[in-house]
XYZ file of C-alpha atoms in Angstrom:
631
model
C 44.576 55.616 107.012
C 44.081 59.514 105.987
C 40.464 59.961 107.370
C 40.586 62.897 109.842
C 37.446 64.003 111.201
C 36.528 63.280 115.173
C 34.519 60.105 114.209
C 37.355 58.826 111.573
C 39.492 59.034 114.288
C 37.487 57.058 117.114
C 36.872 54.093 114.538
C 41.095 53.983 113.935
C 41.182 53.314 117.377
C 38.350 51.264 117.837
C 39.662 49.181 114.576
C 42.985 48.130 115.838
C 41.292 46.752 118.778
C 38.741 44.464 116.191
C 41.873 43.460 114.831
C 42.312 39.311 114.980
C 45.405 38.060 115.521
C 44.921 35.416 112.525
C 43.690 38.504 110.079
C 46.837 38.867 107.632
C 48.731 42.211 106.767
C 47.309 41.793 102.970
C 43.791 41.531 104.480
C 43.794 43.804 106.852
C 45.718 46.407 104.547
C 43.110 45.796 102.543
C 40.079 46.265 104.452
C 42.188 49.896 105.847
C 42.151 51.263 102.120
C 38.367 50.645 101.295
C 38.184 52.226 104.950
C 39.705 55.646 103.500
C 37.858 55.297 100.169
C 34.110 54.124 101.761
C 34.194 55.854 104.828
C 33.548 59.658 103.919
C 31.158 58.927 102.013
C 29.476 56.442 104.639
C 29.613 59.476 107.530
C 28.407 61.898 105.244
C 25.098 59.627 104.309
C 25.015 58.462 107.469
C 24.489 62.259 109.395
C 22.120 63.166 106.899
C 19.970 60.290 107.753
C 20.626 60.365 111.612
C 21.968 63.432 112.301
C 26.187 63.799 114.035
C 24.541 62.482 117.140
C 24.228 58.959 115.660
C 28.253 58.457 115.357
C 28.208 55.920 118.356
C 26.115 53.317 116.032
C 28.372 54.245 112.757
C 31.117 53.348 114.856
C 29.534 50.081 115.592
C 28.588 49.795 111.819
C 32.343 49.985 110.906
C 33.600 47.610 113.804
C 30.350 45.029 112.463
C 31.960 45.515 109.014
C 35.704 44.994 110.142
C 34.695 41.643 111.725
C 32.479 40.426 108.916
C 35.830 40.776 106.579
C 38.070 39.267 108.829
C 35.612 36.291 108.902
C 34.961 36.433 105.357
C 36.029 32.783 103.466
C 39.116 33.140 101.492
C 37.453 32.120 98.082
C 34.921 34.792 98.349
C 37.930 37.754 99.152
C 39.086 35.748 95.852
C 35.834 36.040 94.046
C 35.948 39.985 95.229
C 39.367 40.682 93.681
C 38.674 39.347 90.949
C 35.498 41.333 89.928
C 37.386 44.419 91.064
C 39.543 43.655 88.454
C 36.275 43.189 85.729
C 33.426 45.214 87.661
C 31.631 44.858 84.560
C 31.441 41.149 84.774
C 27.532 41.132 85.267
C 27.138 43.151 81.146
C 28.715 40.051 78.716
C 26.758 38.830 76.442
C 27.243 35.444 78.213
C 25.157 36.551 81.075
C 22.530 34.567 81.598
C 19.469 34.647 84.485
C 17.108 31.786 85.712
C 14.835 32.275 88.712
C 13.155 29.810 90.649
C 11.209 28.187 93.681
C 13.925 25.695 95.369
C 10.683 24.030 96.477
C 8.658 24.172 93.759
C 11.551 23.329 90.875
C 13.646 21.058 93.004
C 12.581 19.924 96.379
C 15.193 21.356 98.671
C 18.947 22.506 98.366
C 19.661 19.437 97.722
C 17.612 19.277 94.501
C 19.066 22.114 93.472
C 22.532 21.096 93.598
C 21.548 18.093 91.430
C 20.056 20.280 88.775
C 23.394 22.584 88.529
C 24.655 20.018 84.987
C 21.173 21.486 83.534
C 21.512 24.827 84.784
C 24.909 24.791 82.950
C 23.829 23.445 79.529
C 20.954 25.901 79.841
C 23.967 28.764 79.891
C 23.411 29.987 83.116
C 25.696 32.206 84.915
C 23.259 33.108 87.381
C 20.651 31.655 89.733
C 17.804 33.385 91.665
C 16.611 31.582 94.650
C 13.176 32.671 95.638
C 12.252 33.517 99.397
C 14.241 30.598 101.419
C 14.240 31.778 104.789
C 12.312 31.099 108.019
C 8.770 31.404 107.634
C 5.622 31.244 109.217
C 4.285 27.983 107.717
C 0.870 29.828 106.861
C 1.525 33.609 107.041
C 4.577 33.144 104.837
C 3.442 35.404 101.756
C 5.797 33.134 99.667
C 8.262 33.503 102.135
C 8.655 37.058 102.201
C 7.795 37.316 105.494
C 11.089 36.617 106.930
C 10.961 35.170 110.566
C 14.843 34.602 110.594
C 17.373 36.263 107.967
C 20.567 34.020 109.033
C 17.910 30.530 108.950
C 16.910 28.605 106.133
C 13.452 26.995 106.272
C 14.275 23.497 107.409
C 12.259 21.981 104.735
C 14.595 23.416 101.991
C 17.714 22.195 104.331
C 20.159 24.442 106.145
C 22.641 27.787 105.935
C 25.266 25.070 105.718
C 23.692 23.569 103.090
C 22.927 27.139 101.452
C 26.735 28.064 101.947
C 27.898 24.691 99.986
C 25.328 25.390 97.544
C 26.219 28.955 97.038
C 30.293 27.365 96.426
C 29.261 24.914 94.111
C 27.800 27.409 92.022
C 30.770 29.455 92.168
C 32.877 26.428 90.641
C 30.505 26.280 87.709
C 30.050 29.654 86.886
C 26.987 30.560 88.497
C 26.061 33.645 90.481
C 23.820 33.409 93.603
C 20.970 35.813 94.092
C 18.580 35.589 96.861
C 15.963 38.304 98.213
C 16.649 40.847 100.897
C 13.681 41.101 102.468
C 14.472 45.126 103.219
C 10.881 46.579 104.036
C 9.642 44.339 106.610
C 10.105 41.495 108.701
C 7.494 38.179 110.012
C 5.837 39.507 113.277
C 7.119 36.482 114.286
C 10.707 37.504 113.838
C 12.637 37.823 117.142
C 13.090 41.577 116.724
C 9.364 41.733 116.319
C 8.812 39.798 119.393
C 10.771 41.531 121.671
C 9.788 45.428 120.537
C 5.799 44.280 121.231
C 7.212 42.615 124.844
C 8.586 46.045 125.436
C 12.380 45.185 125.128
C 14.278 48.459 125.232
C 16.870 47.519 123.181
C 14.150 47.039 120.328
C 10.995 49.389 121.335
C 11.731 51.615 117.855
C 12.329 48.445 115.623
C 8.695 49.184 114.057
C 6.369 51.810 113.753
C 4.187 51.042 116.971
C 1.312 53.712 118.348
C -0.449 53.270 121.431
C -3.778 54.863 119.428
C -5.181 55.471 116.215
C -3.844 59.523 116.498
C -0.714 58.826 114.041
C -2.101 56.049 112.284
C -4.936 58.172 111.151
C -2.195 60.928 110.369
C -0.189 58.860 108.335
C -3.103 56.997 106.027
C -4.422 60.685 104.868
C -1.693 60.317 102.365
C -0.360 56.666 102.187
C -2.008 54.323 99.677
C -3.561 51.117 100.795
C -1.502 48.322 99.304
C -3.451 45.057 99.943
C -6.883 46.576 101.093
C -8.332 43.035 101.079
C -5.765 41.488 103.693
C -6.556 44.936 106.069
C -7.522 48.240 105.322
C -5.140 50.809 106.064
C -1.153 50.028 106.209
C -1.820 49.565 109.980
C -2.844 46.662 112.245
C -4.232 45.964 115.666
C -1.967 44.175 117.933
C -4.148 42.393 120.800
C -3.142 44.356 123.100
C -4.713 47.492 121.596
C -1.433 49.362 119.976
C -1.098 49.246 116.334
C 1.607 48.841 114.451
C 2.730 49.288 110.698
C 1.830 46.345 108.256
C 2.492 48.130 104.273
C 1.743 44.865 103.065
C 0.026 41.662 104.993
C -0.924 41.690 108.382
C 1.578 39.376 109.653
C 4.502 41.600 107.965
C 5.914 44.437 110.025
C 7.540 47.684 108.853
C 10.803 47.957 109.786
C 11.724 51.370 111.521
C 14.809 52.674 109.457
C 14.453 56.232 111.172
C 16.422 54.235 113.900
C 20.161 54.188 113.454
C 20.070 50.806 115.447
C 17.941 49.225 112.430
C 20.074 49.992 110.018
C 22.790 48.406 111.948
C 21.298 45.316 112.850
C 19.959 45.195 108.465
C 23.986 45.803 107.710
C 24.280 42.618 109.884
C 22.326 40.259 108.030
C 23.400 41.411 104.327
C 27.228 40.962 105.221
C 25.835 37.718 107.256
C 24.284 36.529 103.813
C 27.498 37.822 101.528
C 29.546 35.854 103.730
C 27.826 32.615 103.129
C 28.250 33.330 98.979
C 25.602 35.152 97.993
C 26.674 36.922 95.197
C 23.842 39.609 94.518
C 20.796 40.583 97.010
C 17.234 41.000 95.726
C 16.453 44.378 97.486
C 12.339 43.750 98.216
C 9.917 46.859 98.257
C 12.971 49.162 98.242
C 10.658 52.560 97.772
C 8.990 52.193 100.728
C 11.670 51.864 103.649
C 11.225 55.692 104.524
C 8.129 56.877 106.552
C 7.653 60.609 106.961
C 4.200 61.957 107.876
C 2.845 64.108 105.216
C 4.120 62.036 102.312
C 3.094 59.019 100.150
C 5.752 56.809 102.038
C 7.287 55.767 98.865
C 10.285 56.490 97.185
C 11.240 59.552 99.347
C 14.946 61.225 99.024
C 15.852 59.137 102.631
C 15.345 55.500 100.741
C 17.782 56.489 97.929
C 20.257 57.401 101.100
C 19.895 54.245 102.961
C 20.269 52.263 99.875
C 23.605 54.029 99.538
C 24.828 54.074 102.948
C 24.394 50.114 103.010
C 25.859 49.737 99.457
C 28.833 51.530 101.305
C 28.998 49.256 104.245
C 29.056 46.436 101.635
C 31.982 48.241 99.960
C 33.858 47.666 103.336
C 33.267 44.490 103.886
C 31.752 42.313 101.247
C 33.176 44.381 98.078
C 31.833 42.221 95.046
C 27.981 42.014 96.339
C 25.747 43.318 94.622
C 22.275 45.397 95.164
C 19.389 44.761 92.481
C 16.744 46.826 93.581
C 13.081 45.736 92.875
C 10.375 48.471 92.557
C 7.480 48.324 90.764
C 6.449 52.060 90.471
C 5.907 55.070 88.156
C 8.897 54.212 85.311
C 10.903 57.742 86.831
C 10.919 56.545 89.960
C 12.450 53.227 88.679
C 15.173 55.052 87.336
C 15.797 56.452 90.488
C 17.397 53.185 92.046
C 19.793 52.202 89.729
C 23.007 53.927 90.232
C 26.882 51.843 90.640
C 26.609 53.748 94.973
C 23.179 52.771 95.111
C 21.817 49.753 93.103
C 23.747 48.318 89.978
C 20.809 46.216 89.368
C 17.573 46.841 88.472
C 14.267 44.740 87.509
C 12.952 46.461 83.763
C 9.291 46.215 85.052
C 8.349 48.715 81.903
C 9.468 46.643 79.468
C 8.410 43.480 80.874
C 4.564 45.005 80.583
C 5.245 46.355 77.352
C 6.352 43.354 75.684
C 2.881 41.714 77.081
C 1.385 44.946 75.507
C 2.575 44.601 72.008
C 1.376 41.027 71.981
C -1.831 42.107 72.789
C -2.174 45.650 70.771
C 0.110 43.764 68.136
C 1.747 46.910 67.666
C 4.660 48.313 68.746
C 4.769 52.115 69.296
C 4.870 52.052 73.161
C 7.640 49.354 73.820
C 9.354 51.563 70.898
C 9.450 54.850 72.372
C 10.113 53.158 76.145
C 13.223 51.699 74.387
C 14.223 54.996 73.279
C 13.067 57.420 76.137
C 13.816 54.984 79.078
C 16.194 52.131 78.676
C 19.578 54.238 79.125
C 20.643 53.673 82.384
C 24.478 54.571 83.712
C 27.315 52.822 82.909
C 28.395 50.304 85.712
C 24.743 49.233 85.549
C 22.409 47.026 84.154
C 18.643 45.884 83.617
C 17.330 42.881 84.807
C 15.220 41.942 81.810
C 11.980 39.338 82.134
C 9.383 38.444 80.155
C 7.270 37.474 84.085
C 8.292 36.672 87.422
C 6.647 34.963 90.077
C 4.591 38.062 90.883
C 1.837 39.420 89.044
C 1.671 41.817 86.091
C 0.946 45.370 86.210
C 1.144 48.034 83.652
C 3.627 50.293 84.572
C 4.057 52.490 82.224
C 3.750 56.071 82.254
C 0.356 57.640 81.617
C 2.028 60.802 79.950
C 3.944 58.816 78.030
C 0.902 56.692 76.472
C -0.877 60.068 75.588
C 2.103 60.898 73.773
C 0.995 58.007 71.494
C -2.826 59.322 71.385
C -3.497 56.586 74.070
C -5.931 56.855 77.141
C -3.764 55.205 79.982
C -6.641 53.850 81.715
C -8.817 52.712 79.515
C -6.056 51.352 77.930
C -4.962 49.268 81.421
C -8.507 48.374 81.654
C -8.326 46.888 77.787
C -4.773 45.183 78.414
C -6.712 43.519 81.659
C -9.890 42.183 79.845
C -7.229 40.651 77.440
C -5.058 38.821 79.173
C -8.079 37.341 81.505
C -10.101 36.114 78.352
C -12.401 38.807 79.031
C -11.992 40.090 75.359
C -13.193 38.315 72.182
C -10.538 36.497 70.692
C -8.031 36.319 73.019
C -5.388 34.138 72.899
C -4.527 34.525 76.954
C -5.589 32.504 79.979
C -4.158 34.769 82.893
C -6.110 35.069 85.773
C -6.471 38.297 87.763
C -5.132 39.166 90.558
C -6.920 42.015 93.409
C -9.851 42.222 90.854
C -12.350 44.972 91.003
C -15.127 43.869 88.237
C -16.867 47.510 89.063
C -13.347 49.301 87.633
C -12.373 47.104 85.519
C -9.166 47.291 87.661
C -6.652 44.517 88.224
C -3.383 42.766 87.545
C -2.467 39.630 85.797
C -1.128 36.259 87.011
C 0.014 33.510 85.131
C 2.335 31.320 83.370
C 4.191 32.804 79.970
C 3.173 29.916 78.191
C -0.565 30.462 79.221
C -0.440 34.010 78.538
C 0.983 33.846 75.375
C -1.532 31.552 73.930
C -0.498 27.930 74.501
C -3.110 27.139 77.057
C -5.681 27.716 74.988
C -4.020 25.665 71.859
C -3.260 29.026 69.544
C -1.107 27.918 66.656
C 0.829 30.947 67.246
C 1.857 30.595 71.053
C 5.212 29.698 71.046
C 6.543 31.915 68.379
C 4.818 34.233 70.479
C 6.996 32.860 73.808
C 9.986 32.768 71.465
C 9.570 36.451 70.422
C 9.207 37.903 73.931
C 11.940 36.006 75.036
C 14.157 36.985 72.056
C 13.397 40.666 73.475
C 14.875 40.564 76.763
C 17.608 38.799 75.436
C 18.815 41.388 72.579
C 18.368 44.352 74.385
C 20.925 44.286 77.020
C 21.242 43.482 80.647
C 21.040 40.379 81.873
C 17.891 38.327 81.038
C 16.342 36.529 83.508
C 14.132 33.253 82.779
C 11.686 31.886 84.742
C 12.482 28.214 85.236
C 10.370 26.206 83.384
C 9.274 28.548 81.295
C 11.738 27.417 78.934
C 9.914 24.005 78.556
C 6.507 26.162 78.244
C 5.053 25.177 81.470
C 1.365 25.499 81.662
C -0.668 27.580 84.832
C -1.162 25.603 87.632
C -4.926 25.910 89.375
C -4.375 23.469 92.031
C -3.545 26.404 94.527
C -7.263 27.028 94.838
C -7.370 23.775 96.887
C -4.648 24.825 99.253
C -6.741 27.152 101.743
C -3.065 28.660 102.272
C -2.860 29.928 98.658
C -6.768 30.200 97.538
C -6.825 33.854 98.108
C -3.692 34.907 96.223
C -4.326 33.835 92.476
C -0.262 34.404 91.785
C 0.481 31.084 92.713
C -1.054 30.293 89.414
C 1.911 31.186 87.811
C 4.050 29.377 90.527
C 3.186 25.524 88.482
C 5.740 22.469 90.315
C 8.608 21.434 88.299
C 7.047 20.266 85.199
C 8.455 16.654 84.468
C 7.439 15.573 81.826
C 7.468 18.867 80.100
C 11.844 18.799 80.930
C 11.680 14.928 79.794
C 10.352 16.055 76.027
C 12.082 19.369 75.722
C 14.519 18.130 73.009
C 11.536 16.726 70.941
C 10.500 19.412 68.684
C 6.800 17.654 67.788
C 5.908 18.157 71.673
C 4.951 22.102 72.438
C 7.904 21.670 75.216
C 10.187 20.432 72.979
C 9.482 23.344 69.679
C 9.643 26.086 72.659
C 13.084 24.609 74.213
C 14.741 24.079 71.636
C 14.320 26.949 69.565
C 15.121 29.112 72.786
C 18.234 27.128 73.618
C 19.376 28.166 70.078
C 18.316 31.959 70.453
C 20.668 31.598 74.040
C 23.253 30.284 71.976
C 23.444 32.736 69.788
C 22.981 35.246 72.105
C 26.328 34.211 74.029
C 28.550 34.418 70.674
C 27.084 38.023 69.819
C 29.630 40.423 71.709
C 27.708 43.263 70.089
C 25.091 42.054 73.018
C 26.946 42.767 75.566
C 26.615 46.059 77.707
C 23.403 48.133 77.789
C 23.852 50.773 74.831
C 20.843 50.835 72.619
C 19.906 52.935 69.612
C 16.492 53.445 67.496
C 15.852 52.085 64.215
C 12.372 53.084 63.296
C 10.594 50.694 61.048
C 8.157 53.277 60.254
C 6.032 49.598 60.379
C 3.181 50.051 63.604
C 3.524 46.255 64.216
C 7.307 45.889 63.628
C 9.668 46.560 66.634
C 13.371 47.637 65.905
C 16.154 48.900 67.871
C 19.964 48.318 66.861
C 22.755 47.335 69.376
C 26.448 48.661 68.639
C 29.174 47.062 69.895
C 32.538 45.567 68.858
C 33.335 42.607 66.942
C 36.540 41.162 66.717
C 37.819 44.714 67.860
C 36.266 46.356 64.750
C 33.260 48.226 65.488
C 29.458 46.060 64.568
C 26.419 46.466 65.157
C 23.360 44.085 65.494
C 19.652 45.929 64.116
C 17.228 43.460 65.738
C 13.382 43.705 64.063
C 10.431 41.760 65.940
C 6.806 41.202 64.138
C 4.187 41.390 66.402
C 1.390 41.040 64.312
C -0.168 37.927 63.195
C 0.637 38.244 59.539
C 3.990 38.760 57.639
C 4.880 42.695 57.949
C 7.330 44.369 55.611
C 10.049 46.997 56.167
C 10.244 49.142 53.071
C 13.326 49.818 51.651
C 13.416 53.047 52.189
C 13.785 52.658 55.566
C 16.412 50.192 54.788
C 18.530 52.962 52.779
C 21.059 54.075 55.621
C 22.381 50.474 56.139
C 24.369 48.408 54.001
C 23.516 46.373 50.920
C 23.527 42.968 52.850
C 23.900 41.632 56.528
C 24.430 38.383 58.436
C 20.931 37.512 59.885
C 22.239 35.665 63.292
C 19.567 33.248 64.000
C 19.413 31.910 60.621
C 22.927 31.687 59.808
C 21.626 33.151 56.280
C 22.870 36.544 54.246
C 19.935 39.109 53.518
C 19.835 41.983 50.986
C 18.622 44.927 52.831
C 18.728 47.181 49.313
C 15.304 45.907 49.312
C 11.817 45.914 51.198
C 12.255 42.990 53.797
C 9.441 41.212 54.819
C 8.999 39.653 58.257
C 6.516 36.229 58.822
C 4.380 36.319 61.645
C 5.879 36.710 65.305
C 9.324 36.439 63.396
C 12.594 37.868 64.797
C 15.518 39.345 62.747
C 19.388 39.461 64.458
C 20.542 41.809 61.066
C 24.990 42.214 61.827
C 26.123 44.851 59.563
């Protein structure tokens, strides 16, 4: 190793001492020449966070890391070699996303496995597990609330059973993605436990006050999150202290201004990259930094710790992957993604968008958020959705909107009225979620299906469904589907009979695995069947479209308000190609003069169709309809 400053030097000698005697030369050879790569870059990270006077936990961060190699399975050093020779496995074309409850969609781990033969005629090459850990049974928030990061909740089976899962997966192609939960763990979590019992070894875990001094302090700039759970982002505990609770009550902060914290965090992700998770969900990323004086969100220190522990993985667990998940101002987004920091990123902007244009019917601010915002750096890539299990807000950026001539809130309050049926004519049963009727302020829950119309028995629902889908999958990145979804499941209002899940109206949009929806999904006269099928063949199309691979995206202006067009260069056979994609929004057929047409060629392959269309002419678009134009 070359590394030559003081603390390089301890952790050669402390290295050779974590040394097992059944680690091989190749491995451990290996594991020394990420050491010189990772390492400066770690210490450097690392002292700006903590300061030189934190090198005794790097140290232990390193030796952690050096074990967690040593013990990591051979097919996963495998799996790592092999994406270091392809790090841009996660941008083909082929690339595929589903996300899911494993209770909800299949029972337990178990279930899962069984459903893998679907998963694979589906064309997935990657599989989101929702929230899996130990839980509170009641105070689980969905399982976010994280009593146990290295425990599955018995109900859904075991790590064993996680760890089997997670190779099975492997053998079929499929990439395993569970959450991180980074911001905050259970109170019931063991850490938690011991810092209120006074533990030493754990007093600065979380933020914990004896009075209301610092609270107080901190809330004259910090935003309440979930006012109706508890005001404030503080709680009482009984004996009288209170400690920090961004979120729910029973979810404590985590204290990452303690170097010990972020070593006992490294733990767990190289823990959970050693059982086969492939890429970690990182949960509420922009608010792991505190500093008094500030918002508490997306501060310079969260972008550093994100990077330090992307280093740490680097060591030990080279092929995982970060995909960082905050829902903010569309800037602050961008901020995240970044091959040291987060190669990954949720598209929250476009997600809302897409719901906009089906609303507005028109196109101009998905357009220009396309233009202005999707180019992200290479070695990274969106996660694109059309909804996830959470609710809907509209992200996007109020200076952006007035741009456009737009009012950004009375705009939000509009898009809200819509999509709750508040609004004459609307084809949307969502149901709100944290409504404020005085305001007008809220977000949206629900199923896509319901949104987009199909509740309510619209004629034009699922070519609705099949347009927003046929977004996220044209634009680059990997889309991600919600499972079931694809069979247009329906919202779900039993949860407002669970006294568990009355209060939280997202578990609307969180329906059981719809049976007999998956039993009729290849009959096209069923509403399952005309959305599967035709989305199955969009998928399909998708995967044999290398222009579709990658992230680059250009304009193509339709100069039409309700037609949405972008083109996507890539190569084709070796030859440079490129795919112009249009979308109609509106409810009637919409043309694209020719004119506009006049800079591409006299005819192109329309993908979808399989048929040849003259574009030295106006083209005209049906309702909802979607254009893959190779020329």
């Amino acid at each position: 190793m070359t590394s030559t400053t003081p603390a390089a030097d301890r952790i050669r000698a402390g290295l050779q001492a974590a040394r097992l005697d059944s680690t091989s030369e190749a491995d451990w050879t290996s594991f020394e020449a990420r050491f010189d790569r990772e390492f400066p870059r770690l210490q450097s990270l690392f002292h700006r966070l903590y300061g030189p006077d934190a090198d005794a936990e790097l140290l232990q961060v390193v030796l952690d890391a050096a074990v967690s190699w040593q013990e990591r399975p051979a097919d996963l050093k495998a799996i790592d070699a092999s994406r270091a020779m392809a790090p841009d496995w996660f941008q083909s074309n082929r690339t595929l996303g589903g996300v899911c409850y494993v209770d909800l969609y299949a029972g337990s781990l178990a279930g899962v496995r069984k459903r893998i033969p679907y998963f694979r005629t589906l064309g997935l090459t990657y599989l989101h597990l929702m929230p899996l850990f130990l839980a509170p049974e009641e105070n689980s928030d969905g399982g976010y609330a994280v009593s146990s990061y290295r425990d599955v909740d018995p109900r859904l089976g075991t790590m064993a059973e996680l760890a089997g899962l997670a190779r099975e997966l492997r053998e079929n192609g499929i990439a395993l993605v569970v959450d991180f939960i980074f911001n905050h763990t259970s109170n019931e979590h063991a850490w938690a436990r011991k810092a209120i019992a006074g533990d030493p070894d754990f007093a600065d875990f979380y933020w914990i006050f004896p009075d209301r001094r610092m609270p107080d302090s901190f809330e004259q700039t910090v935003r309440e999150i979930f006012p109706d759970d508890h005001p404030g982002s503080f709680v009482q505990l009984e004996d009288g202290r209170w400690i920090w609770a961004s979120f729910h009550s029973f979810q404590w902060d985590l204290n990452y201004t303690s170097p010990r914290v972020f070593r006992a965090m490294a733990g767990e992700m190289l823990f959970l990259a050693n059982q086969g998770v492939d890429i970690i969900r990182m949960d509420a990323v922009a608010f792991i930094w505190k500093q008094l004086g500030t918002a508490c969100e997306s501060l310079p220190e969260a972008h550093l710790l994100l990077q330090a522990f992307n280093a740490v993985c680097r060591l030990a667990a080279p092929s995982l992957l970060f995909k960082s998940e905050a829902i903010v101002h569309p800037d602050e987004v961008a901020q995240y993604i970044d091959p040291g920091e987060c190669q990954l990123s949720y598209n929250p902007l476009q997600m809302a968008l897409i719901w906009n244009s089906l609303a507005t019917r028109e196109v101009s601010l998905l357009s220009q958020a396309l233009e202005r915002r999707h180019g992200i750096p290479d070695g990274t890539a969106w996660v694109n959705y059309v909804r996830s299990h959470d609710d809907i807000g509209w992200t996007f950026s109020d200076e952006d909107a007035a741009e456009l001539g737009i009012d950004g809130h009375d705009h939000r309050r509009f898009l809200n009225a819509f999509y709750v049926n508040r609004f004459p004519d609307s084809f949307a049963r969502g149901v709100p979620f944290q409504d404020n009727p005085r305001t007008g302020d809220c977000r949206i829950s629900g199923t896509t299906a319901s949104l987009a119309g199909l509740e309510a028995g619209d004629p034009a629902a699922v070519a609705r469904i099949l347009l927003a889908h046929s977004i996220i999958l044209s634009t680059g990145g990997i889309p991600l589907l919600y499972l079931g979804d694809e069979v247009g499941q329906l919202n779900d209002y039993a949860y407002t009979e669970d006294p568990a899940k009355a209060e939280d109206s997202r578990w609307v949009g969180r329906p059981a695995y719809p049976t007999e929806r998956y039993a009729a999904r290849t009959d096209r006269t069923t509403d399952a069947g005309a959305v599967f099928v035709d989305l199955v063949h969009l998928i399909d199309v998708r995967t044999s479209t290398p222009e579709f691979a990658g992230s680059r995206l250009l304009p193509f202006h339709t100069h039409n308000p309700h037609v949405l067009g972008y083109q996507r260069p890539g190569l084709l056979d070796g030859e440079a190609s490129t795919v112009v994609v249009l979308g109609n929004f509106a409810d009637t057929p919409q043309t694209v003069g020719a004119t506009t047409l006049s800079g591409l060629p006299r005819a192109g392959a329309e993908l979808i169709s399989g048929r040849r269309l003259r574009l030295d002419t106006a083209l005209t678009l049906a309702a909802h309809d979607v254009l893959w134009i190779r020329i």
